[in-house]
JSON list of C-alpha atoms in Angstrom, two decimals:
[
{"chain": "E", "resi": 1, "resn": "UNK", "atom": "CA", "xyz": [0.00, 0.00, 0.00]},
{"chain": "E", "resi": 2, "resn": "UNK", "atom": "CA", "xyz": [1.39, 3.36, -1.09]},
{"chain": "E", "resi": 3, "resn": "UNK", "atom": "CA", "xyz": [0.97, 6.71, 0.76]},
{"chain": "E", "resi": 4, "resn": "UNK", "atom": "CA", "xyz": [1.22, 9.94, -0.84]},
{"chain": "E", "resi": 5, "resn": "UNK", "atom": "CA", "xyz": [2.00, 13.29, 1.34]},
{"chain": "E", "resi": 6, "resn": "UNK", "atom": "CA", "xyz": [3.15, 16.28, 0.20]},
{"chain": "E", "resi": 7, "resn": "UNK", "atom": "CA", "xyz": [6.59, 16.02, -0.52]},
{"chain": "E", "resi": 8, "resn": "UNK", "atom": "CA", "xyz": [7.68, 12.51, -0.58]},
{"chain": "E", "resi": 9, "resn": "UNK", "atom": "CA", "xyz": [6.39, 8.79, -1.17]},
{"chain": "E", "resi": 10, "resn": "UNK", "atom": "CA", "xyz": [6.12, 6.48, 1.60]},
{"chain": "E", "resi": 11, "resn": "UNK", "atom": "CA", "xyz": [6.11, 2.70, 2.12]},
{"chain": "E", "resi": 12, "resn": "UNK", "atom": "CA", "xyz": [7.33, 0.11, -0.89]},
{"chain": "E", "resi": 13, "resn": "UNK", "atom": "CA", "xyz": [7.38, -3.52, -2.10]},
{"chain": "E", "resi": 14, "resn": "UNK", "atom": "CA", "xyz": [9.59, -4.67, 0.01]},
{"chain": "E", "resi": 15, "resn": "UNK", "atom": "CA", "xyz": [8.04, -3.33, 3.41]},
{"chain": "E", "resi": 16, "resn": "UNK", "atom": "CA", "xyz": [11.33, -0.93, 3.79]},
{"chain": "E", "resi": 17, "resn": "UNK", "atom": "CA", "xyz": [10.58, 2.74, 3.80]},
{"chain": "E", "resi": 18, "resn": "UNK", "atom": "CA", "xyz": [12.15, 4.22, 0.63]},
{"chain": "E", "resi": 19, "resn": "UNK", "atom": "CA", "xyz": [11.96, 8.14, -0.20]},
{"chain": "E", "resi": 20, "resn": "UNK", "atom": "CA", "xyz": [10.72, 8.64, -3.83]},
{"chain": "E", "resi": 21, "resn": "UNK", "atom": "CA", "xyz": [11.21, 11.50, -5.70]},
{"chain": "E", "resi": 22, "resn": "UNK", "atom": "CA", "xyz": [8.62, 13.76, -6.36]},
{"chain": "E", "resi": 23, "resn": "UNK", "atom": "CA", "xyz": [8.87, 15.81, -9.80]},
{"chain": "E", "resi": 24, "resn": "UNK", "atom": "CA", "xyz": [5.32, 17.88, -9.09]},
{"chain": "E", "resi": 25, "resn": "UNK", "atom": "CA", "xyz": [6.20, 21.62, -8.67]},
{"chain": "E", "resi": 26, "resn": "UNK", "atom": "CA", "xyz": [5.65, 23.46, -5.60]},
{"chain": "E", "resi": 27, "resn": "UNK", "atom": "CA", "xyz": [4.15, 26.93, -6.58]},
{"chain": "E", "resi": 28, "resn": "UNK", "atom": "CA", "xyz": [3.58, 27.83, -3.21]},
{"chain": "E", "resi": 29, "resn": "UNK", "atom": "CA", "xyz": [6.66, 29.92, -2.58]},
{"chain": "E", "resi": 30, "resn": "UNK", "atom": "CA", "xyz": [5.71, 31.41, -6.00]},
{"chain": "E", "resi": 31, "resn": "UNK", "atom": "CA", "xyz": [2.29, 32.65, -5.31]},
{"chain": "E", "resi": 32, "resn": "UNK", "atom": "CA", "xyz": [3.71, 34.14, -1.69]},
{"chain": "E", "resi": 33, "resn": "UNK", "atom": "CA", "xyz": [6.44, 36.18, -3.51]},
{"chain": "E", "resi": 34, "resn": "UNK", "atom": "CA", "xyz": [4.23, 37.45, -6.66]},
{"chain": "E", "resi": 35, "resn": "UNK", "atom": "CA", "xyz": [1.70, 38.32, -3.98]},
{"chain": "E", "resi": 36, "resn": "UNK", "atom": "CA", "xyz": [4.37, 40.41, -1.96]},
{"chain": "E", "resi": 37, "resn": "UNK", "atom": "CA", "xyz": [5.32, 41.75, -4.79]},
{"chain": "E", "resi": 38, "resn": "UNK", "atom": "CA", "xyz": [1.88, 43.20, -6.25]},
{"chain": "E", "resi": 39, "resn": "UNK", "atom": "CA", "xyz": [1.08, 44.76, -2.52]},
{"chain": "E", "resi": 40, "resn": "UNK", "atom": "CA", "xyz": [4.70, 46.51, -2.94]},
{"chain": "E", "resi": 41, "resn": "UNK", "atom": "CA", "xyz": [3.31, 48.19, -6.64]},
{"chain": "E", "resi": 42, "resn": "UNK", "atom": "CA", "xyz": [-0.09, 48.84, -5.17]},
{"chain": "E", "resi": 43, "resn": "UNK", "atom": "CA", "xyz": [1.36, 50.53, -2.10]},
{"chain": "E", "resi": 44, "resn": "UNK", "atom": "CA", "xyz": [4.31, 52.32, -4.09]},
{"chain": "E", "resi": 45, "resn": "UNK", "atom": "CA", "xyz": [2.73, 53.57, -7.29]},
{"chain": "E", "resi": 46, "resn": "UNK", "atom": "CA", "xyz": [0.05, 56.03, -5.95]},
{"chain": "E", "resi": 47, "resn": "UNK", "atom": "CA", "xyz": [3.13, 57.47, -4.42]},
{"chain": "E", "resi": 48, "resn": "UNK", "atom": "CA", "xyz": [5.04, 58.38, -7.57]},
{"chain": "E", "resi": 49, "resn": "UNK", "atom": "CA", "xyz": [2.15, 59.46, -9.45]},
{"chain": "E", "resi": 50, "resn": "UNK", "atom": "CA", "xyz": [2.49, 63.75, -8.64]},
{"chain": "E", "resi": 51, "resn": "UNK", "atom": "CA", "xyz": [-0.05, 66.20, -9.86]},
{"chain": "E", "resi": 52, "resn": "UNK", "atom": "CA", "xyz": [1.68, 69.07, -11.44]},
{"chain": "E", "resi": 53, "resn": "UNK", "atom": "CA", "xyz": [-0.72, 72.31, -12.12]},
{"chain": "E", "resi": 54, "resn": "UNK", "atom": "CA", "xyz": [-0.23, 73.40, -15.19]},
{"chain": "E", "resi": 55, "resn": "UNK", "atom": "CA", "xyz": [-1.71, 76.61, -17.49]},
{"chain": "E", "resi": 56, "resn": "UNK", "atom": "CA", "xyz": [-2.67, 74.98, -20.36]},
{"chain": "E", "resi": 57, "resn": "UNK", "atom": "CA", "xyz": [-4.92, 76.86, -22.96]},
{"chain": "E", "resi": 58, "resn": "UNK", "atom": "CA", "xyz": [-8.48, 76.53, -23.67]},
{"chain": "E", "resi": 59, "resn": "UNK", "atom": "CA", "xyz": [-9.71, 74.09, -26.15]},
{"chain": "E", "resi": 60, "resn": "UNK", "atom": "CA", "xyz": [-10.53, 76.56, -29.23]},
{"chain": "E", "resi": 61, "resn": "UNK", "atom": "CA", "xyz": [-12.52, 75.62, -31.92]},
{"chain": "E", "resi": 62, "resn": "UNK", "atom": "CA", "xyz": [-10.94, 75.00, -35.53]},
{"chain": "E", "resi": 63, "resn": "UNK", "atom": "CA", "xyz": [-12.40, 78.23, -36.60]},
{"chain": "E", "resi": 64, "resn": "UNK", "atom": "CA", "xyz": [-10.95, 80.51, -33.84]},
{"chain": "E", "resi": 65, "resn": "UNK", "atom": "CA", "xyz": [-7.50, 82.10, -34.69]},
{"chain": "E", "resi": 66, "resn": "UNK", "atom": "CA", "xyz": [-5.57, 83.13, -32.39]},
{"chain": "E", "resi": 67, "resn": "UNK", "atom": "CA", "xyz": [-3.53, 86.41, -32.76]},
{"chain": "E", "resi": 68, "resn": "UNK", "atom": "CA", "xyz": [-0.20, 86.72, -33.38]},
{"chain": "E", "resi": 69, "resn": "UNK", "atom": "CA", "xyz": [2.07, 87.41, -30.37]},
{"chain": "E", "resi": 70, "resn": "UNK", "atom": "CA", "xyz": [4.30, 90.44, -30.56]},
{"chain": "E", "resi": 71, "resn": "UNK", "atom": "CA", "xyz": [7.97, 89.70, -30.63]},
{"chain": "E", "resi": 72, "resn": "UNK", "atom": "CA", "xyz": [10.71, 91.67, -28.75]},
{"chain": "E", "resi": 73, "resn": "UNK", "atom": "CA", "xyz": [14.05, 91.53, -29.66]},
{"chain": "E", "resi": 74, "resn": "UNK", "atom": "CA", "xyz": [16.95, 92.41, -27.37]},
{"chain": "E", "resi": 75, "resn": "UNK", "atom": "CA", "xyz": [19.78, 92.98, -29.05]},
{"chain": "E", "resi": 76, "resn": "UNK", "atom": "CA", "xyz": [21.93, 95.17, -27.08]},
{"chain": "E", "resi": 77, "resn": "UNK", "atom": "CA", "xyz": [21.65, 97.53, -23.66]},
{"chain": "E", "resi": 78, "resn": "UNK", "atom": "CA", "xyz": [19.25, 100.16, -25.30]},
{"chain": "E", "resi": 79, "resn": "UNK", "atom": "CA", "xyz": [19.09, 97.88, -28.65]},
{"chain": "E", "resi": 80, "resn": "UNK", "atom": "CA", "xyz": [15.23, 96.59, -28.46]},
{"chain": "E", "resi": 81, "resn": "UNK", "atom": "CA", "xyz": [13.27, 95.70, -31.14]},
{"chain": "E", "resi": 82, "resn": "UNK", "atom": "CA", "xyz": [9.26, 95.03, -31.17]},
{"chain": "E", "resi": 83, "resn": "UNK", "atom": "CA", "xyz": [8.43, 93.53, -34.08]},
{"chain": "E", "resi": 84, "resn": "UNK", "atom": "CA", "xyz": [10.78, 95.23, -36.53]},
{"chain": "E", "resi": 85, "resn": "UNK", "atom": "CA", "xyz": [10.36, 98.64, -34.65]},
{"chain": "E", "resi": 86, "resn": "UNK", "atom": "CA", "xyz": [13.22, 100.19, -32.75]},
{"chain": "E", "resi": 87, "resn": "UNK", "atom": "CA", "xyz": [12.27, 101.13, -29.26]},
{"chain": "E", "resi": 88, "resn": "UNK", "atom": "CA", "xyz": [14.21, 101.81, -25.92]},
{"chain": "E", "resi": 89, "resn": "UNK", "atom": "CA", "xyz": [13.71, 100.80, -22.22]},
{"chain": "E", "resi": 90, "resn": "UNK", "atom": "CA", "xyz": [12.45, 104.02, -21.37]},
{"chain": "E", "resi": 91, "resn": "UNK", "atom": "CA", "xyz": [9.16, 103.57, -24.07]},
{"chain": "E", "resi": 92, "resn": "UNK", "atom": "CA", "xyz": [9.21, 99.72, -24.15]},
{"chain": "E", "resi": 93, "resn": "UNK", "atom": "CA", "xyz": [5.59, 99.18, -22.19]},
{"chain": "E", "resi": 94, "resn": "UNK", "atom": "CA", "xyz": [4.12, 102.24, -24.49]},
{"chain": "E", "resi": 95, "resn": "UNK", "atom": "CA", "xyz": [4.89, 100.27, -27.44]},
{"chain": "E", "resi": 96, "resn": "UNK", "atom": "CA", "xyz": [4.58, 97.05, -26.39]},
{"chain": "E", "resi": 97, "resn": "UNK", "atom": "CA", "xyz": [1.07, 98.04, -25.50]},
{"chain": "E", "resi": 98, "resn": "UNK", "atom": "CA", "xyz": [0.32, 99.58, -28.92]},
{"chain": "E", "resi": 99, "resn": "UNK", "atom": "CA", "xyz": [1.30, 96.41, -30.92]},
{"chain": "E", "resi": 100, "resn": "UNK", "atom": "CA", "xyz": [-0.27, 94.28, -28.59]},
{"chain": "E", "resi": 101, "resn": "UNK", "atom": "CA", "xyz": [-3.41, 96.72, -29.58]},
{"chain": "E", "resi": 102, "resn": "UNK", "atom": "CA", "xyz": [-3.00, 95.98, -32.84]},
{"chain": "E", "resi": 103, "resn": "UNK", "atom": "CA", "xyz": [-2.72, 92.26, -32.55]},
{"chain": "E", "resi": 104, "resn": "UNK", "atom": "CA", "xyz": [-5.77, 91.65, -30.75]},
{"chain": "E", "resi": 105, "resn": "UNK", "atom": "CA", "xyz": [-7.23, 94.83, -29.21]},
{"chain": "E", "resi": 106, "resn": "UNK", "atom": "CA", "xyz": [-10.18, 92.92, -27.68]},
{"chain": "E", "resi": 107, "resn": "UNK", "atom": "CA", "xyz": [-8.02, 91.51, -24.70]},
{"chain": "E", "resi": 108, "resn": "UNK", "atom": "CA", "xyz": [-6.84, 92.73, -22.03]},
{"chain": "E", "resi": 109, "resn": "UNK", "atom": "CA", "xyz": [-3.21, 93.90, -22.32]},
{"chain": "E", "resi": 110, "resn": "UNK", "atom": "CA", "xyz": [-2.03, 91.97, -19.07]},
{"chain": "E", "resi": 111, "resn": "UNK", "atom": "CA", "xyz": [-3.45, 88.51, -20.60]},
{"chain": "E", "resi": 112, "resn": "UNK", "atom": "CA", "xyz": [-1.89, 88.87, -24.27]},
{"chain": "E", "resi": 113, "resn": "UNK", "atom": "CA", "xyz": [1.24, 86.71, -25.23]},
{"chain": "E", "resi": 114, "resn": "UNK", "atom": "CA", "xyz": [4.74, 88.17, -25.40]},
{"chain": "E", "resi": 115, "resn": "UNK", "atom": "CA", "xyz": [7.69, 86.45, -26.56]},
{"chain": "E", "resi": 116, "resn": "UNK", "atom": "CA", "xyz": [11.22, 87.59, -26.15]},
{"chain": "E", "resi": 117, "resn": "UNK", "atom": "CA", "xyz": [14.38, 86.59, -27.42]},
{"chain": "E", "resi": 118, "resn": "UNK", "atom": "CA", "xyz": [17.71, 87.96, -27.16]},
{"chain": "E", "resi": 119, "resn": "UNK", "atom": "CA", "xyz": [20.76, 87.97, -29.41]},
{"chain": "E", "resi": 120, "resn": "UNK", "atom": "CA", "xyz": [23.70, 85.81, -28.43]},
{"chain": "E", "resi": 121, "resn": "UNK", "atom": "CA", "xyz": [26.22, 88.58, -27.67]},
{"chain": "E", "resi": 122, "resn": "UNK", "atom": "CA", "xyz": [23.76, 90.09, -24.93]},
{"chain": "E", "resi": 123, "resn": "UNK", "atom": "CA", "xyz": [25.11, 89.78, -21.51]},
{"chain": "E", "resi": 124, "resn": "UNK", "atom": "CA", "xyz": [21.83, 88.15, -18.89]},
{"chain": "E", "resi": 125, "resn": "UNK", "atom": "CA", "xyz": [21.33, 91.10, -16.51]},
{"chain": "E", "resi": 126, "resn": "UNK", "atom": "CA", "xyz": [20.91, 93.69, -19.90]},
{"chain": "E", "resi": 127, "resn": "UNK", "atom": "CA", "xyz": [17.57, 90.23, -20.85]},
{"chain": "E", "resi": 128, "resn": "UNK", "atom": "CA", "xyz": [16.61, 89.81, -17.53]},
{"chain": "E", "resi": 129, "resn": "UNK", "atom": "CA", "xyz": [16.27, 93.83, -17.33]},
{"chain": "E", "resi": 130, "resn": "UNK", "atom": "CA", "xyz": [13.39, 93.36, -20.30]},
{"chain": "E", "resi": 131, "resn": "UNK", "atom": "CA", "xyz": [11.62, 90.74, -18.61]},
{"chain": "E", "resi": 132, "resn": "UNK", "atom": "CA", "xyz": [11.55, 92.16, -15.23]},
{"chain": "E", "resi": 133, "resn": "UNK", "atom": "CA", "xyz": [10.33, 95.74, -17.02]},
{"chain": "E", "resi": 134, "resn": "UNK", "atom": "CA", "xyz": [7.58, 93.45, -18.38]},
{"chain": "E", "resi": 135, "resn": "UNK", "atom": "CA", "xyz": [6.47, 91.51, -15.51]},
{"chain": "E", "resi": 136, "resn": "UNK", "atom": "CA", "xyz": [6.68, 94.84, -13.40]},
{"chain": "E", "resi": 137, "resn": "UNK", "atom": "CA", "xyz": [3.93, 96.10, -15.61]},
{"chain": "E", "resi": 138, "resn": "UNK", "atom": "CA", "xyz": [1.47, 93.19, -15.21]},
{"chain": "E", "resi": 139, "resn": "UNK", "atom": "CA", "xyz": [2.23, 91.35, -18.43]},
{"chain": "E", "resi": 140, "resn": "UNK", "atom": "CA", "xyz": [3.05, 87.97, -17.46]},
{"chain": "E", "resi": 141, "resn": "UNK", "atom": "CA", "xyz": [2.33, 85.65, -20.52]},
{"chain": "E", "resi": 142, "resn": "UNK", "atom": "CA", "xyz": [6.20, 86.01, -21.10]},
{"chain": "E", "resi": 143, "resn": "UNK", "atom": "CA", "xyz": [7.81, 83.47, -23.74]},
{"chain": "E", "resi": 144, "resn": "UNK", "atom": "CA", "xyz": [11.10, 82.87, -24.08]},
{"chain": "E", "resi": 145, "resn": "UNK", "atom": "CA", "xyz": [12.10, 82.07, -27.89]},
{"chain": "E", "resi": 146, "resn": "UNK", "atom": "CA", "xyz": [15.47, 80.42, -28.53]},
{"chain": "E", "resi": 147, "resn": "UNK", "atom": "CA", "xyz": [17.27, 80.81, -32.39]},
{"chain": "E", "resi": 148, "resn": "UNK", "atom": "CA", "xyz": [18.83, 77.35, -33.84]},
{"chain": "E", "resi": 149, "resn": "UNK", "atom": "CA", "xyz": [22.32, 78.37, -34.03]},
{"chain": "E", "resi": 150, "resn": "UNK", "atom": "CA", "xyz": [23.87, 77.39, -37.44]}
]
């Protein structure tokens, strides 16, 4: 008469006990380790997932244009450029509010898009002197526009 258990054979022909090898796979152990496992990614993923705010744009129908943003150009100390008119630091939020009147003179001036780009000779204080001139004055849609240098 044969016995079966778990892991080994008991009992034999000859009334002896012999140990038989068993060849059925335990998957056990593997269930308790894939089951460890998935608590660790339930637990640890909610963790990583961060909600960053971000100001995207509304959703505009294809028929809606949008107007052009005006472009400043710093090219020097007292070298600025809005659009392809010469202007100063002492006038720059006059004329920046004029084009940006002629772009699109049924928003507000504070909510309109800017972009500014500098030349690559232009030391950072004589930029950042632009931008803060800007943002001082309530504009604060600033974009910074990089050239592809050839």
């Amino acid at each position: 008469m044969e016995e079966n258990t778990m892991a080994m054979k008991l009992g034999g022909k000859s009334g002896r006990y012999s140990i038989a090898q068993n060849s059925d796979i335990n998957v056990t152990p593997f269930v308790d380790v894939m089951l460890v496992l998935l608590i660790i990614f339930m637990v640890s993923i909610p963790a990583a997932t961060v909600s960053i705010k971000l100001d995207m744009p509304p959703a505009e129908g294809p028929t809606s244009k949008r107007p052009d943003p005006v472009f400043i150009s710093v090219m020097g100390p007292d070298d600025i450029y809005i659009g392809a008119q010469k202007t100063s630091m002492a006038s720059l939020i006059s004329d920046v509010a004029a084009a940006l009147r002629v772009s699109d003179p049924n928003t507000p001036l504070s909510e309109q898009r800017v972009l500014v780009r500098g030349d690559k000779d232009i030391s950072y204080a004589d930029f950042i002197a632009v931008i803060n001139q800007l943002q001082q004055n309530g504009y604060v849609k600033i974009g910074l526009i990089n050239e592809d240098i050839v």
